[in-house]
CSV table of C-alpha atoms in Angstrom, one decimal:
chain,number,residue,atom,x,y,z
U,3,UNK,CA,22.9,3.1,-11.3
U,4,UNK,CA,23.0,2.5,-7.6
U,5,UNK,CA,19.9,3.4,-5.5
U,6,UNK,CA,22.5,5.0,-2.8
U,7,UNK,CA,23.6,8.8,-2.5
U,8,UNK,CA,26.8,7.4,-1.6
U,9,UNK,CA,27.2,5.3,-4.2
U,10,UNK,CA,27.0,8.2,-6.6
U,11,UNK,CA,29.3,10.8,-5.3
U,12,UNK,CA,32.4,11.8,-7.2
U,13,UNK,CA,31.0,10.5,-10.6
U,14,UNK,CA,29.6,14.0,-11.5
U,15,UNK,CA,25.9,13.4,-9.9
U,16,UNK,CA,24.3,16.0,-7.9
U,17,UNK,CA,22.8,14.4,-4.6
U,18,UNK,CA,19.0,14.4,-3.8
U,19,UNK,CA,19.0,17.1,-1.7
U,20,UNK,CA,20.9,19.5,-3.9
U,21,UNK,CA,19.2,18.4,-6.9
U,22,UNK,CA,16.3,19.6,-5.1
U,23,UNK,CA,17.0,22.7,-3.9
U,24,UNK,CA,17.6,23.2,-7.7
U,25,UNK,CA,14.4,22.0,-8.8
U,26,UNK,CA,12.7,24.3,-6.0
U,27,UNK,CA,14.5,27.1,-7.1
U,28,UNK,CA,14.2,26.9,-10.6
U,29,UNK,CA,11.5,24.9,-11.8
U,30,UNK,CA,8.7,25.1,-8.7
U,31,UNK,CA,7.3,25.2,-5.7
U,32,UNK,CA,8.4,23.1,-3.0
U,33,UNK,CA,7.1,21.6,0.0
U,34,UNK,CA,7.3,21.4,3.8
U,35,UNK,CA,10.0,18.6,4.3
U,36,UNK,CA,8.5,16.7,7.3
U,37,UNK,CA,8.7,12.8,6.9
U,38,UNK,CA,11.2,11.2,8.9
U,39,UNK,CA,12.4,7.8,8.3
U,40,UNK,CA,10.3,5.9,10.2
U,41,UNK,CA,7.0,7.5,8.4
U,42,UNK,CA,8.6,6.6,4.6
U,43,UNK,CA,9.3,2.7,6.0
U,44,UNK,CA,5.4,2.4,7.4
U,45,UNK,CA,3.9,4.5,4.7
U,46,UNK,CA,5.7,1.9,2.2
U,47,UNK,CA,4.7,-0.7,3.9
U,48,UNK,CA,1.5,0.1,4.6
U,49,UNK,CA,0.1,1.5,1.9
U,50,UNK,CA,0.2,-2.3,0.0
U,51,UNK,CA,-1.5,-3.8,2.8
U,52,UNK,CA,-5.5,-2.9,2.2
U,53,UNK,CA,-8.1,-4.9,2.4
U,54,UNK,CA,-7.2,-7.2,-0.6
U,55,UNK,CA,-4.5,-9.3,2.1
U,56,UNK,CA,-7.9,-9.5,4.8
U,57,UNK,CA,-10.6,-9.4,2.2
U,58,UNK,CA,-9.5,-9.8,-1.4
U,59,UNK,CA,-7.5,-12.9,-1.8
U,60,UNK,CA,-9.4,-15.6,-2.7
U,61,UNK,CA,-10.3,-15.1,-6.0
U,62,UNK,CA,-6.3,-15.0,-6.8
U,63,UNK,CA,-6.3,-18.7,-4.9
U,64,UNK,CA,-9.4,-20.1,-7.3
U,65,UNK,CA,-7.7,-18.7,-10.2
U,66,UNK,CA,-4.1,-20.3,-9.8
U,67,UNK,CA,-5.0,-22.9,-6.8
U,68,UNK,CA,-1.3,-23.5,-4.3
U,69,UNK,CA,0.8,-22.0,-7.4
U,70,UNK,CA,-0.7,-18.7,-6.3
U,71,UNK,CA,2.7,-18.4,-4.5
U,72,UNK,CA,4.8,-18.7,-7.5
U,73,UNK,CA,2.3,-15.5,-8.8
U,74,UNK,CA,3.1,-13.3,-5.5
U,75,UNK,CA,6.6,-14.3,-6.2
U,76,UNK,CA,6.6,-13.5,-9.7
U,77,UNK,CA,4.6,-9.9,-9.3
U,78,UNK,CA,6.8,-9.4,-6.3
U,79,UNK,CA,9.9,-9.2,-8.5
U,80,UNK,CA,7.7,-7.2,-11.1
U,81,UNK,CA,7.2,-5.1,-8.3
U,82,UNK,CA,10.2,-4.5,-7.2
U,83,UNK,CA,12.1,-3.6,-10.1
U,84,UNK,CA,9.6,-1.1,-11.0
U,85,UNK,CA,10.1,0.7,-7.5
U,86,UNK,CA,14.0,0.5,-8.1
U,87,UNK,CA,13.5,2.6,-11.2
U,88,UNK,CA,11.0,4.9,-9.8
U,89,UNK,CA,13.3,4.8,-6.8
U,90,UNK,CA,16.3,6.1,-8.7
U,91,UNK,CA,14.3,8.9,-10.3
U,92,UNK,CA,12.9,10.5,-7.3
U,93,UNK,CA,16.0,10.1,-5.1
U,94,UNK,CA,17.8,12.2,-7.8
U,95,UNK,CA,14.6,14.9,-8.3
U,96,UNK,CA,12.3,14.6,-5.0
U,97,UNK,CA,9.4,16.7,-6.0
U,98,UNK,CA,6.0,16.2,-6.2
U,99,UNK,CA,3.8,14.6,-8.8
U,100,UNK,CA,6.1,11.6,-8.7
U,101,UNK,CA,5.7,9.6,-11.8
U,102,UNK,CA,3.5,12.0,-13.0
U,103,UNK,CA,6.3,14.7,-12.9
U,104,UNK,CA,8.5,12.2,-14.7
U,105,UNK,CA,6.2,11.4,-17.4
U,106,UNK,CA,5.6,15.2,-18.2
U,107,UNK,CA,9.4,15.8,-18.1
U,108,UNK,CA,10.5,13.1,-20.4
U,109,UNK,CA,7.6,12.3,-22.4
U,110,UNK,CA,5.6,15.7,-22.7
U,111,UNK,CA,2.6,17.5,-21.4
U,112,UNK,CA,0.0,14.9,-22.0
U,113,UNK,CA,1.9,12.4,-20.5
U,114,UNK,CA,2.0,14.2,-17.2
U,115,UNK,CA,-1.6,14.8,-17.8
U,116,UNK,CA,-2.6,11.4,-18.5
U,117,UNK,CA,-0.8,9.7,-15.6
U,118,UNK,CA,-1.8,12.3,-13.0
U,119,UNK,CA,-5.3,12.5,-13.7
U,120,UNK,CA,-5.8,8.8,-14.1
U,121,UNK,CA,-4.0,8.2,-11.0
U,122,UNK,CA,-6.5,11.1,-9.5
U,123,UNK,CA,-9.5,9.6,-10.5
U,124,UNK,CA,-8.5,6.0,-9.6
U,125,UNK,CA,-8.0,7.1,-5.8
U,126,UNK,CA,-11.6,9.1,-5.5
U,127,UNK,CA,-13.3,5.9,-6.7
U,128,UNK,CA,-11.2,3.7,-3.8
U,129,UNK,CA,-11.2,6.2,-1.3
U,130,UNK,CA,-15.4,6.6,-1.3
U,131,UNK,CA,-15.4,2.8,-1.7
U,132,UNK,CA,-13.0,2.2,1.7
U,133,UNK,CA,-15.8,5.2,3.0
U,134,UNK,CA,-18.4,3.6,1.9
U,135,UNK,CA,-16.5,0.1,3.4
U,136,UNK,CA,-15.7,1.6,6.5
U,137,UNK,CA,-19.3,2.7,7.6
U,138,UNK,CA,-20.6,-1.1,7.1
U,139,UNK,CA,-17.5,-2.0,9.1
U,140,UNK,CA,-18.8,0.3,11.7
U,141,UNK,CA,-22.0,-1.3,11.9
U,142,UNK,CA,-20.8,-4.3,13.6
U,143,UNK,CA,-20.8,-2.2,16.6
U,144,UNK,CA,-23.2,0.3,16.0
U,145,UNK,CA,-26.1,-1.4,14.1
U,146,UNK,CA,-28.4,1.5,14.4
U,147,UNK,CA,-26.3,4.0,12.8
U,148,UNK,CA,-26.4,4.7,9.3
U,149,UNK,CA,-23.9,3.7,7.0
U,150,UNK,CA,-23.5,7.2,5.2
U,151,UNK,CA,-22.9,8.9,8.6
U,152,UNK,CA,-20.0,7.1,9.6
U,153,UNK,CA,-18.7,7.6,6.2
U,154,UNK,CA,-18.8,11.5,6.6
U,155,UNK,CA,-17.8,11.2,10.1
U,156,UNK,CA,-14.2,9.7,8.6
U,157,UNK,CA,-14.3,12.2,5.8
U,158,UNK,CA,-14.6,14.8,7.4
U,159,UNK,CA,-11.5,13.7,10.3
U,160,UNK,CA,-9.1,12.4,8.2
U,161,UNK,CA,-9.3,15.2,5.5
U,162,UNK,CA,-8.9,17.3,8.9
U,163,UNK,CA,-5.9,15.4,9.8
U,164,UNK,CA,-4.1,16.0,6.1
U,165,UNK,CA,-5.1,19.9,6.0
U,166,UNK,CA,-2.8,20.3,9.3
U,167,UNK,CA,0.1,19.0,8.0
U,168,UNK,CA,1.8,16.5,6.4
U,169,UNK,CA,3.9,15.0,10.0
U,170,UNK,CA,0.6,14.2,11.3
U,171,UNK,CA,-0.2,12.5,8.1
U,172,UNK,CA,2.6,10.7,8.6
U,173,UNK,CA,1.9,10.1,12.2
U,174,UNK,CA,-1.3,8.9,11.3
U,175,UNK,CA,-0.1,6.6,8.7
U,176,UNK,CA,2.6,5.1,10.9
U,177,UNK,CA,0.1,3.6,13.5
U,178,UNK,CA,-2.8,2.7,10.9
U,179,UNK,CA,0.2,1.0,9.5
U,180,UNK,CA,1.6,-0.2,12.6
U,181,UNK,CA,-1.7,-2.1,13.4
U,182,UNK,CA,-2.2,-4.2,10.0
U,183,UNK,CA,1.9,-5.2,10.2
U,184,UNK,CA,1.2,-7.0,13.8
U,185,UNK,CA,-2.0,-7.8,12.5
U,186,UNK,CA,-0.4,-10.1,10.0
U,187,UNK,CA,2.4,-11.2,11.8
U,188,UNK,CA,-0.3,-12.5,14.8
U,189,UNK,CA,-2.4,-13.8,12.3
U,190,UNK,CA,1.1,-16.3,10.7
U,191,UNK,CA,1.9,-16.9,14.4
U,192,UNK,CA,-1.5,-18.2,15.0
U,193,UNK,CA,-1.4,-20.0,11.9
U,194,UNK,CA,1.3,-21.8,12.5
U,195,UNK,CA,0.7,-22.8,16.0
U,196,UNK,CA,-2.7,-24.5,15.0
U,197,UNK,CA,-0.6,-26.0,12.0
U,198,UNK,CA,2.0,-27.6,14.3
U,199,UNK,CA,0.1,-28.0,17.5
U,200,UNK,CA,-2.6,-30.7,16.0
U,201,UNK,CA,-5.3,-27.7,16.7
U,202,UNK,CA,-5.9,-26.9,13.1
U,203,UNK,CA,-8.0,-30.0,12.5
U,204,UNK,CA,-7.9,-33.1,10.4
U,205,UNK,CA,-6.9,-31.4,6.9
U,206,UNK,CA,-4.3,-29.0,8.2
U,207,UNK,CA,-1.0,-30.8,6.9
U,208,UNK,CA,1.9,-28.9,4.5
U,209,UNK,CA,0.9,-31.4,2.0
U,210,UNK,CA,-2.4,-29.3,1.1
U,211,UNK,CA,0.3,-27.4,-1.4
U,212,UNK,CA,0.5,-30.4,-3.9
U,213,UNK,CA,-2.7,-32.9,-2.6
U,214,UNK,CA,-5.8,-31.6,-4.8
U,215,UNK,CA,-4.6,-31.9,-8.1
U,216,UNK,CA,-0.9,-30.6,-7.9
U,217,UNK,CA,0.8,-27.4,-7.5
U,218,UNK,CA,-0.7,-26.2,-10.8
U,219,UNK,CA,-3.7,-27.8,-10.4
U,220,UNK,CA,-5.4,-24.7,-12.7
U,221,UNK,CA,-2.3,-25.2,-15.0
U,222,UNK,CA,-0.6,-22.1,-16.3
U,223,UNK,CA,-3.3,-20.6,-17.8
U,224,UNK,CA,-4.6,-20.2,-14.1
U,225,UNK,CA,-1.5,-18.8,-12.7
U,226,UNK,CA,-1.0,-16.3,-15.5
U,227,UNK,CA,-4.8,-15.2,-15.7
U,228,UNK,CA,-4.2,-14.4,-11.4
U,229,UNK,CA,-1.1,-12.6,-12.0
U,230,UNK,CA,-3.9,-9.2,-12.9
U,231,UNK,CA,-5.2,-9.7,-9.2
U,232,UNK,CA,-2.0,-10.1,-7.8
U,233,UNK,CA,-0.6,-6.9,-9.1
U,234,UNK,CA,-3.4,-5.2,-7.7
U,235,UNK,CA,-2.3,-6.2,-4.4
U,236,UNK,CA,0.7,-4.2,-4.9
U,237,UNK,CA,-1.2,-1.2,-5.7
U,238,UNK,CA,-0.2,1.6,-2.9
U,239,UNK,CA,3.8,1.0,-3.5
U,240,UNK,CA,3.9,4.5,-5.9
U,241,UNK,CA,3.2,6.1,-2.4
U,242,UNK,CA,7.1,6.0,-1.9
U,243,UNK,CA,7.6,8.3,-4.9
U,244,UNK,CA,5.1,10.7,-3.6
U,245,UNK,CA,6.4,11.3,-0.2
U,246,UNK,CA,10.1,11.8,-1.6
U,247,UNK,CA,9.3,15.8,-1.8
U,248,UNK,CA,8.6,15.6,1.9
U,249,UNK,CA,10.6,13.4,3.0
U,250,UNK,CA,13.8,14.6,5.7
U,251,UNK,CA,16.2,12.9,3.9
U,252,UNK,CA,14.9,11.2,0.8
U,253,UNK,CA,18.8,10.2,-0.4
U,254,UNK,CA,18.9,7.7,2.7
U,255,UNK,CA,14.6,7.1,3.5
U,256,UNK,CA,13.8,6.3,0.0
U,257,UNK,CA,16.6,3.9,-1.2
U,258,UNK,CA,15.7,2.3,2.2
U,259,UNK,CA,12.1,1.8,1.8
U,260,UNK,CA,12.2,0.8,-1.8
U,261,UNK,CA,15.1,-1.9,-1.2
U,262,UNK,CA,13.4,-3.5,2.2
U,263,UNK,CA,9.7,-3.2,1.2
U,264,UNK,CA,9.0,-5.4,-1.0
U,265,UNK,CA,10.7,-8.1,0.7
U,266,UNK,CA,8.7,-7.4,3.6
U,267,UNK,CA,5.2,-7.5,1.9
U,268,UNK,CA,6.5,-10.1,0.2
U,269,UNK,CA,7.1,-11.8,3.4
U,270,UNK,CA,3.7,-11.0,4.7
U,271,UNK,CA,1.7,-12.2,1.7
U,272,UNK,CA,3.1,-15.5,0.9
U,273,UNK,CA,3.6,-16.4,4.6
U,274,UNK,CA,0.1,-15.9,4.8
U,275,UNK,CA,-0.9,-17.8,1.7
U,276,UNK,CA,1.3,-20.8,2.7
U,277,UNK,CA,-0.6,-20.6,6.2
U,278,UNK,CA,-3.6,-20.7,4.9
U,279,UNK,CA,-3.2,-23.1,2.2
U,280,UNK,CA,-1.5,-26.0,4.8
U,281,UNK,CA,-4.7,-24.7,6.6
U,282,UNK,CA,-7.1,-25.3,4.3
U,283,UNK,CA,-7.4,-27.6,1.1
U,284,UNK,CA,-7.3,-24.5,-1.6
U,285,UNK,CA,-10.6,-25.8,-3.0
U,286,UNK,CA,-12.0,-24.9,0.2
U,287,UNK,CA,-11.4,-21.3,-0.3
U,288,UNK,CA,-14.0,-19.4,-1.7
U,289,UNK,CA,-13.7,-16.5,-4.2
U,290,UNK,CA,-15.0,-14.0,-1.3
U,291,UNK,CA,-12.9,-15.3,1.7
U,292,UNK,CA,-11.0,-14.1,4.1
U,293,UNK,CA,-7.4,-15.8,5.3
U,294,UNK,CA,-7.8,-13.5,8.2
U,295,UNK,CA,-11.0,-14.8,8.9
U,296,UNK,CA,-10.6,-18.6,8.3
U,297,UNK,CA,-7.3,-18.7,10.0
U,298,UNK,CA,-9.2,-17.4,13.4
U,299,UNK,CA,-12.8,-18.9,12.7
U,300,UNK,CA,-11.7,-21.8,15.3
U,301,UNK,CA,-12.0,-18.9,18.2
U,302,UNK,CA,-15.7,-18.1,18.6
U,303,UNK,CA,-15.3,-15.3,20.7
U,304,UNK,CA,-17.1,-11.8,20.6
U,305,UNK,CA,-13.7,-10.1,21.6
U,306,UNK,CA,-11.5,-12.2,18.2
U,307,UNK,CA,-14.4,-10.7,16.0
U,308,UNK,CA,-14.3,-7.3,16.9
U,309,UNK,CA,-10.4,-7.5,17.1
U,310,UNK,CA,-10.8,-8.9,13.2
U,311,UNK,CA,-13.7,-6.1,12.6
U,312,UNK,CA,-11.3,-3.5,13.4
U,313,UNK,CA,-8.4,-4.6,11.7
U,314,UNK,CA,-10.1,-4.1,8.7
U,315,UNK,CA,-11.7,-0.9,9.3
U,316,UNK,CA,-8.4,0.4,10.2
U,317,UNK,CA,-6.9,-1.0,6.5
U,318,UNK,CA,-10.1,1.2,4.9
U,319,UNK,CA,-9.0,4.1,7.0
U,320,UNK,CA,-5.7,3.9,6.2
U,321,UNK,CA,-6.2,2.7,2.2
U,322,UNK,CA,-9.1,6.3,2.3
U,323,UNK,CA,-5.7,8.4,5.1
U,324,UNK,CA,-3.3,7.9,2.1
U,325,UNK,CA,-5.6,8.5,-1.1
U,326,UNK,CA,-6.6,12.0,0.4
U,327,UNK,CA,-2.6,12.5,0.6
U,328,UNK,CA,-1.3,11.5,-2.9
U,329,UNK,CA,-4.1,13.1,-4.0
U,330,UNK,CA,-3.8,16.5,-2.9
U,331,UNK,CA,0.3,16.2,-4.3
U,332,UNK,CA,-0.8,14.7,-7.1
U,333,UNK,CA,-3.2,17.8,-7.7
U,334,UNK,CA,-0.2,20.0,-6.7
U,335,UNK,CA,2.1,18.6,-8.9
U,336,UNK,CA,-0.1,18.3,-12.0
U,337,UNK,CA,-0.9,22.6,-11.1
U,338,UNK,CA,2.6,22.9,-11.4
U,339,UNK,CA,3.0,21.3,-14.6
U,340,UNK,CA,0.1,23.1,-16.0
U,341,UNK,CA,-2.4,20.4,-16.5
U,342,UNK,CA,-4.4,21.3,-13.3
U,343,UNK,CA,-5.8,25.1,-12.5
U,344,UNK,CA,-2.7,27.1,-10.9
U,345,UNK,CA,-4.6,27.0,-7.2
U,346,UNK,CA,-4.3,23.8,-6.5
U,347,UNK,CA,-0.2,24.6,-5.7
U,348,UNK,CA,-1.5,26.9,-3.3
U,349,UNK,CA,0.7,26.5,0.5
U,350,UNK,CA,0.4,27.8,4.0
U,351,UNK,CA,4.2,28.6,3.7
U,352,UNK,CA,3.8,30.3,7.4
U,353,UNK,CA,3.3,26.4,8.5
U,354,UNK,CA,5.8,24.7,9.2
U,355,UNK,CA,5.5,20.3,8.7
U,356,UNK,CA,7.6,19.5,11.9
């Protein structure tokens, strides 16, 4: 089936929008509709750039060595295929719960219950982590401060921000994504430059892909056992199917998002791996280091490091911004279903989202 309203008109399928006013009117609650376009494509994007692209990547690099590529590749494809079938679902029923809804429609009660809940529980552990992140991040600057306050101090505004209503999520969202997307792109630009211009020092040369052992110099075994940490990096994708129940036009934003975002991260991902691998020998990479970091070590300035500080305290923010959101419609859609006490689809129906 097409991922395109278009595409399906005249061959007996309802459209997203009619499919759900039906749902809303038969089966549940609905929600303030106030995610335009240009949210869905940064909240897609975004929400798969955390801190595994600035902070997490070198264990996947140990694992596989230069055929780490060929993993991103692989997972990327994974990845994408998954979100075309999500994608098809929630363009035809845009509601909330996402998969979680789908799983309790198809495959029964605890389905719905067991997805949601997990999916629940999974974001409260990451989103105090990223708080927990965010207040050492914060330290940089502010030495004297506690961790724990700066974590409540970002609890407490960015659960603010999602209580008033879902646009300024969205607006939110955009920027925090926004920031890591020319983040990247300056850090590949950079990259390149030393790569090219003769600044990147004696051992920067392309030929770092294949020199130290081969492309596969962990073998198979290596690449495969990375593919696990890979597909983490992809984690924050499913945040497509949540918005779809808020979304303006979810039969034109979704089937764009889905179809251009994982070629974008994609994009990001491997053009920074094959920066920093022509960078660096891969053996050189250590299990805790940052491509973000080594690319820009070479600058020894107070200004690069708080630029690079930041950067990752606004992925935490933004990883902790969109855990508090699919969580709260993850908790509404599970209260519809019935596998989450009937409050939790509680509305301000007198606020309007836009």
């Amino acid at each position: 089936m097409p991922l395109n309203k278009k595409d399906t008109q005249g061959k007996g399928v309802k459209n997203a929008s009619t499919v759900s006013e039906d749902t809303a009117s038969n089966q549940e609650p609905t929600l303030h509709r106030g995610l335009h376009n240009r949210h869905i494509q940064l909240i897609a994007l975004g929400g798969a750039i955390g801190t595994g692209l600035f902070l997490g990547i070198g264990p996947a690099i140990q694992m596989a060595g230069p055929a780490v590529l060929l993993g991103y590749g692989v997972a990327g494809i994974i990845a994408f295929l998954i979100m075309r079938q999500l994608g098809e679902m929630v363009v035809e029923e845009p509601v909330s719960g996402s998969f979680a809804h789908f799983a309790y429609k198809y495959w029964g009660p605890f389905a719905g219950f067991l997805s949601g809940w997990n999916y629940w529980v999974m974001f409260v552990l990451v989103g105090m982590a990223e708080l927990t992140a965010a207040g050492i991040y914060m330290q940089y600057w502010f030495p004297d401060v506690p961790t724990w306050i700066w974590a409540a101090a970002f609890f407490i505004i960015i659960n603010a921000v999602n209580l008033v209503n879902v646009r300024l999520y969205g607006e939110t969202e955009f920027w925090f994504a926004l920031i890591k997307v020319l983040a990247i792109i300056g850090m590949i630009g950079f990259g390149l430059w030393l790569l090219f211009s003769g600044h990147g020092g004696e051992k920067a040369s392309i030929d770092n892909l294949w020199r130290y052992g081969g492309f596969f110099a962990t073998g198979w075994n290596g690449l495969i056992l990375s593919l696990a940490v890979i597909m983490f990096s992809f984690g924050g994708l499913e945040l497509i199917g949540i918005t779809a129940a808020e979304a303006r036009d979810p039969e034109k934003s979704i089937p764009k998002a889905v179809n251009q975002v994982v070629y974008r991260i994609l994009l990001f991902y491997i053009g920074s791996l094959v920066v920093l691998l022509a960078l660096y020998p891969w053996v050189e990479v250590k299990s805790n280091s940052s491509p973000f970091v080594m690319i820009f070590h070479n600058l020894d300035s107070n200004v690069v490091a708080s630029a690079l500080n930041f950067v990752i305290l606004v992925a935490s923010l933004s990883v902790y911004n969109s855990g508090v959101y699919s969580n709260s419609r993850m908790l509404f859609g599970l209260s519809v279903q019935g596998n989450a006490p009937k409050f939790f689809d509680s509305r301000q129906p007198s606020r309007r989202a836009d």
